[in-house]
C-alpha cells in the first residue's frame, strides 16, 4: 500500500481447505442478480484504467457480492473491503467470499454510509454502484462527505449508475425509470450530475471524469484534492 509500504499476507493455514467447505450451504446463501453480471465487465475496464497498481478499496452497498469477487479476481494487488447494511446481502457476500477463497478479498463489513466513522484507515479508493438513486439524497451527501474524509490525498471515488446531465435524463428509459423510483419512494430518484459535483467540491472532491457506460449508465470518477 502506498502510505507505508506494508504488505499484507494471508497464511494458507488461516483458510479452510476446499474439502472443508460446505459448498451446498454456501451456494444456497448466494444471491445472483442479473445487473452485476451485465455491468461488471465494463466497470472493471474503468477500474483497471483509473486505479493505480495497488491499494485498498472500500465497496459501499456491495449487494450480492458478485462485483467484489469479480474485481478481486481481476485486480490481485488490490485489497477489497465489501460492505452493506442488509444482513441478507452480507450473508451472500460471505458465501461468495468463502467459495472464491481470494486472499485480497476481506470479510464484509456492516456499514451504513451515513455513519461518520467508517472504521477504516486511509483508503486508496471507494467504489459504489447503483446506490444513489435507490436511497435518499442524504445518502449521496454522506457518501461524498465520507469518501472525502476517509480517502488519502489523491484517492479516488468511483460511482456507477444513471445520472441526469444539465437537468435532463440521458434517455427515455432513464426518465421512466426515475418516475418508477419516485413512485416507490419520493426520496429516491436519478440524481443530477451537477448537484453531485457541486456538493463533492464542497467536501474536497473534484469530478475528474465522466465515462459513458452501457444501458444509459455512467461512471463518475472523483478525486480527493
PDB file of C-alpha atoms in Angstrom:
ATOM      1  CA  UNK A   1       0.000   0.000   0.000  1.00  0.00           C
ATOM      2  CA  UNK A   2       1.253   3.434  -0.835  1.00  0.00           C
ATOM      3  CA  UNK A   3       1.052   5.022   2.579  1.00  0.00           C
ATOM      4  CA  UNK A   4       3.504   2.807   4.418  1.00  0.00           C
ATOM      5  CA  UNK A   5       4.844   0.146   2.085  1.00  0.00           C
ATOM      6  CA  UNK A   6       3.371  -2.506   4.357  1.00  0.00           C
ATOM      7  CA  UNK A   7       2.440  -5.793   2.740  1.00  0.00           C
ATOM      8  CA  UNK A   8      -0.489  -7.870   3.843  1.00  0.00           C
ATOM      9  CA  UNK A   9      -0.275 -11.633   3.772  1.00  0.00           C
ATOM     10  CA  UNK A  10      -2.930 -14.253   4.402  1.00  0.00           C
ATOM     11  CA  UNK A  11      -1.495 -17.559   5.553  1.00  0.00           C
ATOM     12  CA  UNK A  12      -2.929 -20.616   3.873  1.00  0.00           C
ATOM     13  CA  UNK A  13      -3.316 -22.057   7.356  1.00  0.00           C
ATOM     14  CA  UNK A  14      -5.912 -19.419   8.203  1.00  0.00           C
ATOM     15  CA  UNK A  15      -8.186 -20.557   5.365  1.00  0.00           C
ATOM     16  CA  UNK A  16     -10.163 -23.805   5.476  1.00  0.00           C
ATOM     17  CA  UNK A  17      -9.167 -26.317   2.804  1.00  0.00           C
ATOM     18  CA  UNK A  18     -11.653 -26.660  -0.035  1.00  0.00           C
ATOM     19  CA  UNK A  19     -12.681 -30.066   1.223  1.00  0.00           C
ATOM     20  CA  UNK A  20     -13.891 -28.486   4.455  1.00  0.00           C
ATOM     21  CA  UNK A  21     -16.218 -26.006   2.770  1.00  0.00           C
ATOM     22  CA  UNK A  22     -19.926 -26.727   2.856  1.00  0.00           C
ATOM     23  CA  UNK A  23     -20.453 -25.833  -0.794  1.00  0.00           C
ATOM     24  CA  UNK A  24     -24.158 -26.631  -0.773  1.00  0.00           C
ATOM     25  CA  UNK A  25     -24.767 -24.308   2.168  1.00  0.00           C
ATOM     26  CA  UNK A  26     -22.564 -21.609   0.639  1.00  0.00           C
ATOM     27  CA  UNK A  27     -24.364 -21.698  -2.703  1.00  0.00           C
ATOM     28  CA  UNK A  28     -27.779 -21.501  -1.066  1.00  0.00           C
ATOM     29  CA  UNK A  29     -26.852 -18.188   0.574  1.00  0.00           C
ATOM     30  CA  UNK A  30     -25.528 -16.594  -2.603  1.00  0.00           C
ATOM     31  CA  UNK A  31     -27.790 -14.096  -4.311  1.00  0.00           C
ATOM     32  CA  UNK A  32     -27.408 -13.883  -8.066  1.00  0.00           C
ATOM     33  CA  UNK A  33     -28.544 -10.640  -9.666  1.00  0.00           C
ATOM     34  CA  UNK A  34     -28.599 -10.077 -13.459  1.00  0.00           C
ATOM     35  CA  UNK A  35     -27.412  -6.438 -13.350  1.00  0.00           C
ATOM     36  CA  UNK A  36     -23.969  -7.108 -11.785  1.00  0.00           C
ATOM     37  CA  UNK A  37     -23.344  -9.835 -14.338  1.00  0.00           C
ATOM     38  CA  UNK A  38     -24.130  -7.427 -17.162  1.00  0.00           C
ATOM     39  CA  UNK A  39     -22.140  -4.442 -15.942  1.00  0.00           C
ATOM     40  CA  UNK A  40     -19.146  -5.999 -14.147  1.00  0.00           C
ATOM     41  CA  UNK A  41     -17.022  -6.161 -17.298  1.00  0.00           C
ATOM     42  CA  UNK A  42     -17.429  -2.519 -18.380  1.00  0.00           C
ATOM     43  CA  UNK A  43     -16.956  -1.296 -14.800  1.00  0.00           C
ATOM     44  CA  UNK A  44     -13.784  -3.372 -14.430  1.00  0.00           C
ATOM     45  CA  UNK A  45     -12.388  -1.708 -17.554  1.00  0.00           C
ATOM     46  CA  UNK A  46     -12.816   1.678 -15.865  1.00  0.00           C
ATOM     47  CA  UNK A  47     -11.230   0.470 -12.613  1.00  0.00           C
ATOM     48  CA  UNK A  48      -8.256  -1.020 -14.444  1.00  0.00           C
ATOM     49  CA  UNK A  49      -7.687   2.265 -16.257  1.00  0.00           C
ATOM     50  CA  UNK A  50      -8.099   4.781 -13.439  1.00  0.00           C
ATOM     51  CA  UNK A  51      -6.752   2.931 -10.388  1.00  0.00           C
ATOM     52  CA  UNK A  52      -3.026   2.747  -9.584  1.00  0.00           C
ATOM     53  CA  UNK A  53      -1.228  -0.566  -9.369  1.00  0.00           C
ATOM     54  CA  UNK A  54      -2.165  -1.434  -5.793  1.00  0.00           C
ATOM     55  CA  UNK A  55      -4.071  -0.212  -2.761  1.00  0.00           C
ATOM     56  CA  UNK A  56      -7.152  -0.745  -0.635  1.00  0.00           C
ATOM     57  CA  UNK A  57     -10.679  -0.206  -1.971  1.00  0.00           C
ATOM     58  CA  UNK A  58     -13.863   0.014   0.052  1.00  0.00           C
ATOM     59  CA  UNK A  59     -17.010  -1.014  -1.790  1.00  0.00           C
ATOM     60  CA  UNK A  60     -20.159   0.546  -0.355  1.00  0.00           C
ATOM     61  CA  UNK A  61     -23.556  -1.101  -0.813  1.00  0.00           C
ATOM     62  CA  UNK A  62     -21.920  -4.230  -2.231  1.00  0.00           C
ATOM     63  CA  UNK A  63     -25.243  -6.004  -2.681  1.00  0.00           C
ATOM     64  CA  UNK A  64     -24.906  -9.663  -3.591  1.00  0.00           C
ATOM     65  CA  UNK A  65     -21.094  -9.702  -3.625  1.00  0.00           C
ATOM     66  CA  UNK A  66     -20.769 -10.521  -7.337  1.00  0.00           C
ATOM     67  CA  UNK A  67     -18.805  -7.352  -8.077  1.00  0.00           C
ATOM     68  CA  UNK A  68     -16.481  -7.813  -5.121  1.00  0.00           C
ATOM     69  CA  UNK A  69     -15.409 -11.311  -6.159  1.00  0.00           C
ATOM     70  CA  UNK A  70     -15.061 -10.429  -9.846  1.00  0.00           C
ATOM     71  CA  UNK A  71     -12.983  -7.312  -9.198  1.00  0.00           C
ATOM     72  CA  UNK A  72     -10.797  -9.002  -6.571  1.00  0.00           C
ATOM     73  CA  UNK A  73     -10.013 -11.804  -9.016  1.00  0.00           C
ATOM     74  CA  UNK A  74      -9.084  -9.343 -11.757  1.00  0.00           C
ATOM     75  CA  UNK A  75      -7.077  -6.940  -9.519  1.00  0.00           C
ATOM     76  CA  UNK A  76      -4.993  -9.195  -7.251  1.00  0.00           C
ATOM     77  CA  UNK A  77      -2.776  -6.361  -5.983  1.00  0.00           C
ATOM     78  CA  UNK A  78      -5.776  -4.524  -4.563  1.00  0.00           C
ATOM     79  CA  UNK A  79      -7.357  -5.320  -1.203  1.00  0.00           C
ATOM     80  CA  UNK A  80     -11.149  -5.206  -1.474  1.00  0.00           C
ATOM     81  CA  UNK A  81     -13.345  -4.447   1.534  1.00  0.00           C
ATOM     82  CA  UNK A  82     -17.004  -5.116   0.675  1.00  0.00           C
ATOM     83  CA  UNK A  83     -19.763  -3.669   2.846  1.00  0.00           C
ATOM     84  CA  UNK A  84     -23.526  -3.451   3.062  1.00  0.00           C
ATOM     85  CA  UNK A  85     -26.275  -2.639   5.536  1.00  0.00           C
ATOM     86  CA  UNK A  86     -28.531  -5.602   4.691  1.00  0.00           C
ATOM     87  CA  UNK A  87     -27.977  -8.836   6.678  1.00  0.00           C
ATOM     88  CA  UNK A  88     -29.159 -10.842   3.673  1.00  0.00           C
ATOM     89  CA  UNK A  89     -26.666  -9.141   1.390  1.00  0.00           C
ATOM     90  CA  UNK A  90     -23.863  -9.580   3.916  1.00  0.00           C
ATOM     91  CA  UNK A  91     -24.617 -13.301   4.094  1.00  0.00           C
ATOM     92  CA  UNK A  92     -24.457 -13.504   0.303  1.00  0.00           C
ATOM     93  CA  UNK A  93     -21.115 -11.687   0.216  1.00  0.00           C
ATOM     94  CA  UNK A  94     -19.710 -14.057   2.836  1.00  0.00           C
ATOM     95  CA  UNK A  95     -20.878 -17.024   0.777  1.00  0.00           C
ATOM     96  CA  UNK A  96     -19.225 -15.731  -2.398  1.00  0.00           C
ATOM     97  CA  UNK A  97     -16.040 -14.949  -0.458  1.00  0.00           C
ATOM     98  CA  UNK A  98     -15.958 -18.403   1.125  1.00  0.00           C
ATOM     99  CA  UNK A  99     -16.351 -20.017  -2.272  1.00  0.00           C
ATOM    100  CA  UNK A 100     -13.775 -17.805  -4.022  1.00  0.00           C
ATOM    101  CA  UNK A 101     -11.048 -18.082  -1.344  1.00  0.00           C
ATOM    102  CA  UNK A 102      -9.264 -14.934  -2.514  1.00  0.00           C
ATOM    103  CA  UNK A 103      -6.586 -13.572  -0.160  1.00  0.00           C
ATOM    104  CA  UNK A 104      -7.233  -9.975  -1.240  1.00  0.00           C
ATOM    105  CA  UNK A 105     -10.997 -10.100  -0.603  1.00  0.00           C
ATOM    106  CA  UNK A 106     -11.597  -9.174   3.025  1.00  0.00           C
ATOM    107  CA  UNK A 107     -14.592 -10.089   5.160  1.00  0.00           C
ATOM    108  CA  UNK A 108     -17.625  -7.875   4.506  1.00  0.00           C
ATOM    109  CA  UNK A 109     -18.485  -5.125   6.951  1.00  0.00           C
ATOM    110  CA  UNK A 110     -21.879  -3.986   8.124  1.00  0.00           C
ATOM    111  CA  UNK A 111     -21.709  -0.319   7.234  1.00  0.00           C
ATOM    112  CA  UNK A 112     -24.263   2.450   6.964  1.00  0.00           C
ATOM    113  CA  UNK A 113     -22.821   5.124   4.676  1.00  0.00           C
ATOM    114  CA  UNK A 114     -24.341   7.781   6.953  1.00  0.00           C
ATOM    115  CA  UNK A 115     -22.034   6.733   9.804  1.00  0.00           C
ATOM    116  CA  UNK A 116     -19.415   9.430  10.359  1.00  0.00           C
ATOM    117  CA  UNK A 117     -16.581   6.983  11.089  1.00  0.00           C
ATOM    118  CA  UNK A 118     -16.315   4.025   8.700  1.00  0.00           C
ATOM    119  CA  UNK A 119     -13.738   2.403  11.000  1.00  0.00           C
ATOM    120  CA  UNK A 120     -11.108   2.221   8.269  1.00  0.00           C
ATOM    121  CA  UNK A 121      -7.756   3.889   7.906  1.00  0.00           C
ATOM    122  CA  UNK A 122      -6.921   5.985   4.847  1.00  0.00           C
ATOM    123  CA  UNK A 123      -8.288   4.371   1.703  1.00  0.00           C
ATOM    124  CA  UNK A 124      -6.906   4.483  -1.813  1.00  0.00           C
ATOM    125  CA  UNK A 125     -10.322   4.132  -3.430  1.00  0.00           C
ATOM    126  CA  UNK A 126     -14.028   3.982  -2.642  1.00  0.00           C
ATOM    127  CA  UNK A 127     -16.474   2.409  -5.078  1.00  0.00           C
ATOM    128  CA  UNK A 128     -20.261   2.201  -5.167  1.00  0.00           C
ATOM    129  CA  UNK A 129     -22.673   1.025  -7.843  1.00  0.00           C
ATOM    130  CA  UNK A 130     -26.390   1.694  -8.138  1.00  0.00           C
ATOM    131  CA  UNK A 131     -26.812   3.120  -4.650  1.00  0.00           C
ATOM    132  CA  UNK A 132     -27.504   6.810  -5.158  1.00  0.00           C
ATOM    133  CA  UNK A 133     -30.826   6.500  -6.981  1.00  0.00           C
ATOM    134  CA  UNK A 134     -32.341   3.960  -4.547  1.00  0.00           C
ATOM    135  CA  UNK A 135     -31.571   5.886  -1.375  1.00  0.00           C
ATOM    136  CA  UNK A 136     -32.402   9.359  -0.021  1.00  0.00           C
ATOM    137  CA  UNK A 137     -30.270  12.322  -1.097  1.00  0.00           C
ATOM    138  CA  UNK A 138     -28.784  12.364   2.407  1.00  0.00           C
ATOM    139  CA  UNK A 139     -27.024   9.096   1.499  1.00  0.00           C
ATOM    140  CA  UNK A 140     -25.416  10.747  -1.528  1.00  0.00           C
ATOM    141  CA  UNK A 141     -24.207  13.555   0.703  1.00  0.00           C
ATOM    142  CA  UNK A 142     -22.934  11.030   3.256  1.00  0.00           C
ATOM    143  CA  UNK A 143     -21.087   9.077   0.569  1.00  0.00           C
ATOM    144  CA  UNK A 144     -19.314  12.172  -0.723  1.00  0.00           C
ATOM    145  CA  UNK A 145     -18.550  13.502   2.747  1.00  0.00           C
ATOM    146  CA  UNK A 146     -17.362  10.117   4.000  1.00  0.00           C
ATOM    147  CA  UNK A 147     -15.210   9.422   0.949  1.00  0.00           C
ATOM    148  CA  UNK A 148     -13.526  12.802   1.269  1.00  0.00           C
ATOM    149  CA  UNK A 149     -12.820  12.063   4.943  1.00  0.00           C
ATOM    150  CA  UNK A 150     -11.513   8.506   4.534  1.00  0.00           C
ATOM    151  CA  UNK A 151      -9.628   8.744   1.237  1.00  0.00           C
ATOM    152  CA  UNK A 152      -5.957   9.629   1.267  1.00  0.00           C
ATOM    153  CA  UNK A 153      -4.809  12.595  -0.803  1.00  0.00           C
ATOM    154  CA  UNK A 154      -5.477  11.895  -4.496  1.00  0.00           C
ATOM    155  CA  UNK A 155      -7.544   8.831  -3.591  1.00  0.00           C
ATOM    156  CA  UNK A 156     -10.471   8.166  -5.899  1.00  0.00           C
ATOM    157  CA  UNK A 157     -14.200   7.716  -5.573  1.00  0.00           C
ATOM    158  CA  UNK A 158     -15.806   5.773  -8.423  1.00  0.00           C
ATOM    159  CA  UNK A 159     -19.604   5.858  -8.614  1.00  0.00           C
ATOM    160  CA  UNK A 160     -21.671   3.909 -11.148  1.00  0.00           C
ATOM    161  CA  UNK A 161     -25.303   4.371 -12.093  1.00  0.00           C
ATOM    162  CA  UNK A 162     -27.737   6.546 -14.063  1.00  0.00           C
ATOM    163  CA  UNK A 163     -27.438  10.332 -13.776  1.00  0.00           C
ATOM    164  CA  UNK A 164     -29.187  13.364 -15.206  1.00  0.00           C
ATOM    165  CA  UNK A 165     -26.956  15.799 -17.091  1.00  0.00           C
ATOM    166  CA  UNK A 166     -27.811  19.507 -17.276  1.00  0.00           C
ATOM    167  CA  UNK A 167     -31.129  18.670 -15.666  1.00  0.00           C
ATOM    168  CA  UNK A 168     -32.067  16.218 -18.411  1.00  0.00           C
ATOM    169  CA  UNK A 169     -32.263  12.444 -18.498  1.00  0.00           C
ATOM    170  CA  UNK A 170     -29.873  10.823 -20.943  1.00  0.00           C
ATOM    171  CA  UNK A 171     -32.586   8.538 -22.343  1.00  0.00           C
ATOM    172  CA  UNK A 172     -36.334   7.997 -22.294  1.00  0.00           C
ATOM    173  CA  UNK A 173     -35.824   4.717 -20.421  1.00  0.00           C
ATOM    174  CA  UNK A 174     -33.991   6.599 -17.657  1.00  0.00           C
ATOM    175  CA  UNK A 175     -36.833   9.109 -17.444  1.00  0.00           C
ATOM    176  CA  UNK A 176     -39.342   6.288 -16.965  1.00  0.00           C
ATOM    177  CA  UNK A 177     -37.017   4.553 -14.502  1.00  0.00           C
ATOM    178  CA  UNK A 178     -36.781   7.759 -12.471  1.00  0.00           C
ATOM    179  CA  UNK A 179     -40.573   8.079 -12.400  1.00  0.00           C
ATOM    180  CA  UNK A 180     -40.922   4.484 -11.249  1.00  0.00           C
ATOM    181  CA  UNK A 181     -38.388   5.017  -8.470  1.00  0.00           C
ATOM    182  CA  UNK A 182     -40.117   8.157  -7.199  1.00  0.00           C
ATOM    183  CA  UNK A 183     -43.461   6.348  -7.251  1.00  0.00           C
ATOM    184  CA  UNK A 184     -41.981   3.728  -4.931  1.00  0.00           C
ATOM    185  CA  UNK A 185     -40.304   6.253  -2.633  1.00  0.00           C
ATOM    186  CA  UNK A 186     -40.401  10.025  -3.046  1.00  0.00           C
ATOM    187  CA  UNK A 187     -36.875  10.310  -1.621  1.00  0.00           C
ATOM    188  CA  UNK A 188     -35.413   8.109  -4.376  1.00  0.00           C
ATOM    189  CA  UNK A 189     -34.602   9.120  -7.925  1.00  0.00           C
ATOM    190  CA  UNK A 190     -31.930   9.566 -10.576  1.00  0.00           C
ATOM    191  CA  UNK A 191     -29.504  12.220  -9.321  1.00  0.00           C
ATOM    192  CA  UNK A 192     -28.259  15.351 -11.086  1.00  0.00           C
ATOM    193  CA  UNK A 193     -24.605  15.186 -12.083  1.00  0.00           C
ATOM    194  CA  UNK A 194     -24.083  18.893 -11.465  1.00  0.00           C
ATOM    195  CA  UNK A 195     -25.580  18.720  -7.965  1.00  0.00           C
ATOM    196  CA  UNK A 196     -23.289  15.818  -7.122  1.00  0.00           C
ATOM    197  CA  UNK A 197     -20.236  17.626  -8.490  1.00  0.00           C
ATOM    198  CA  UNK A 198     -21.091  20.795  -6.557  1.00  0.00           C
ATOM    199  CA  UNK A 199     -21.531  19.008  -3.235  1.00  0.00           C
ATOM    200  CA  UNK A 200     -18.428  16.902  -3.885  1.00  0.00           C
ATOM    201  CA  UNK A 201     -16.337  20.022  -4.449  1.00  0.00           C
ATOM    202  CA  UNK A 202     -17.527  21.450  -1.136  1.00  0.00           C
ATOM    203  CA  UNK A 203     -16.312  18.249   0.519  1.00  0.00           C
ATOM    204  CA  UNK A 204     -12.884  18.346  -1.132  1.00  0.00           C
ATOM    205  CA  UNK A 205     -13.539  16.041  -4.091  1.00  0.00           C
ATOM    206  CA  UNK A 206     -13.218  17.008  -7.735  1.00  0.00           C
ATOM    207  CA  UNK A 207     -15.029  15.321 -10.600  1.00  0.00           C
ATOM    208  CA  UNK A 208     -12.217  14.211 -12.911  1.00  0.00           C
ATOM    209  CA  UNK A 209     -14.069  12.136 -15.472  1.00  0.00           C
ATOM    210  CA  UNK A 210     -17.498  11.021 -16.602  1.00  0.00           C
ATOM    211  CA  UNK A 211     -17.475   7.747 -18.511  1.00  0.00           C
ATOM    212  CA  UNK A 212     -20.436   6.697 -20.645  1.00  0.00           C
ATOM    213  CA  UNK A 213     -21.415   3.106 -19.884  1.00  0.00           C
ATOM    214  CA  UNK A 214     -23.799   0.585 -21.469  1.00  0.00           C
ATOM    215  CA  UNK A 215     -27.554   0.782 -20.834  1.00  0.00           C
ATOM    216  CA  UNK A 216     -27.508   4.589 -20.344  1.00  0.00           C
ATOM    217  CA  UNK A 217     -25.403   4.422 -17.185  1.00  0.00           C
ATOM    218  CA  UNK A 218     -22.283   6.362 -16.305  1.00  0.00           C
ATOM    219  CA  UNK A 219     -19.196   6.081 -14.152  1.00  0.00           C
ATOM    220  CA  UNK A 220     -18.160   9.176 -12.239  1.00  0.00           C
ATOM    221  CA  UNK A 221     -14.510   9.353 -11.215  1.00  0.00           C
ATOM    222  CA  UNK A 222     -13.861  11.824  -8.407  1.00  0.00           C
ATOM    223  CA  UNK A 223     -10.551  12.533  -6.701  1.00  0.00           C
ATOM    224  CA  UNK A 224      -9.706  13.866  -3.275  1.00  0.00           C
ATOM    225  CA  UNK A 225      -7.688  17.055  -3.539  1.00  0.00           C
TER     226      UNK A 225
END
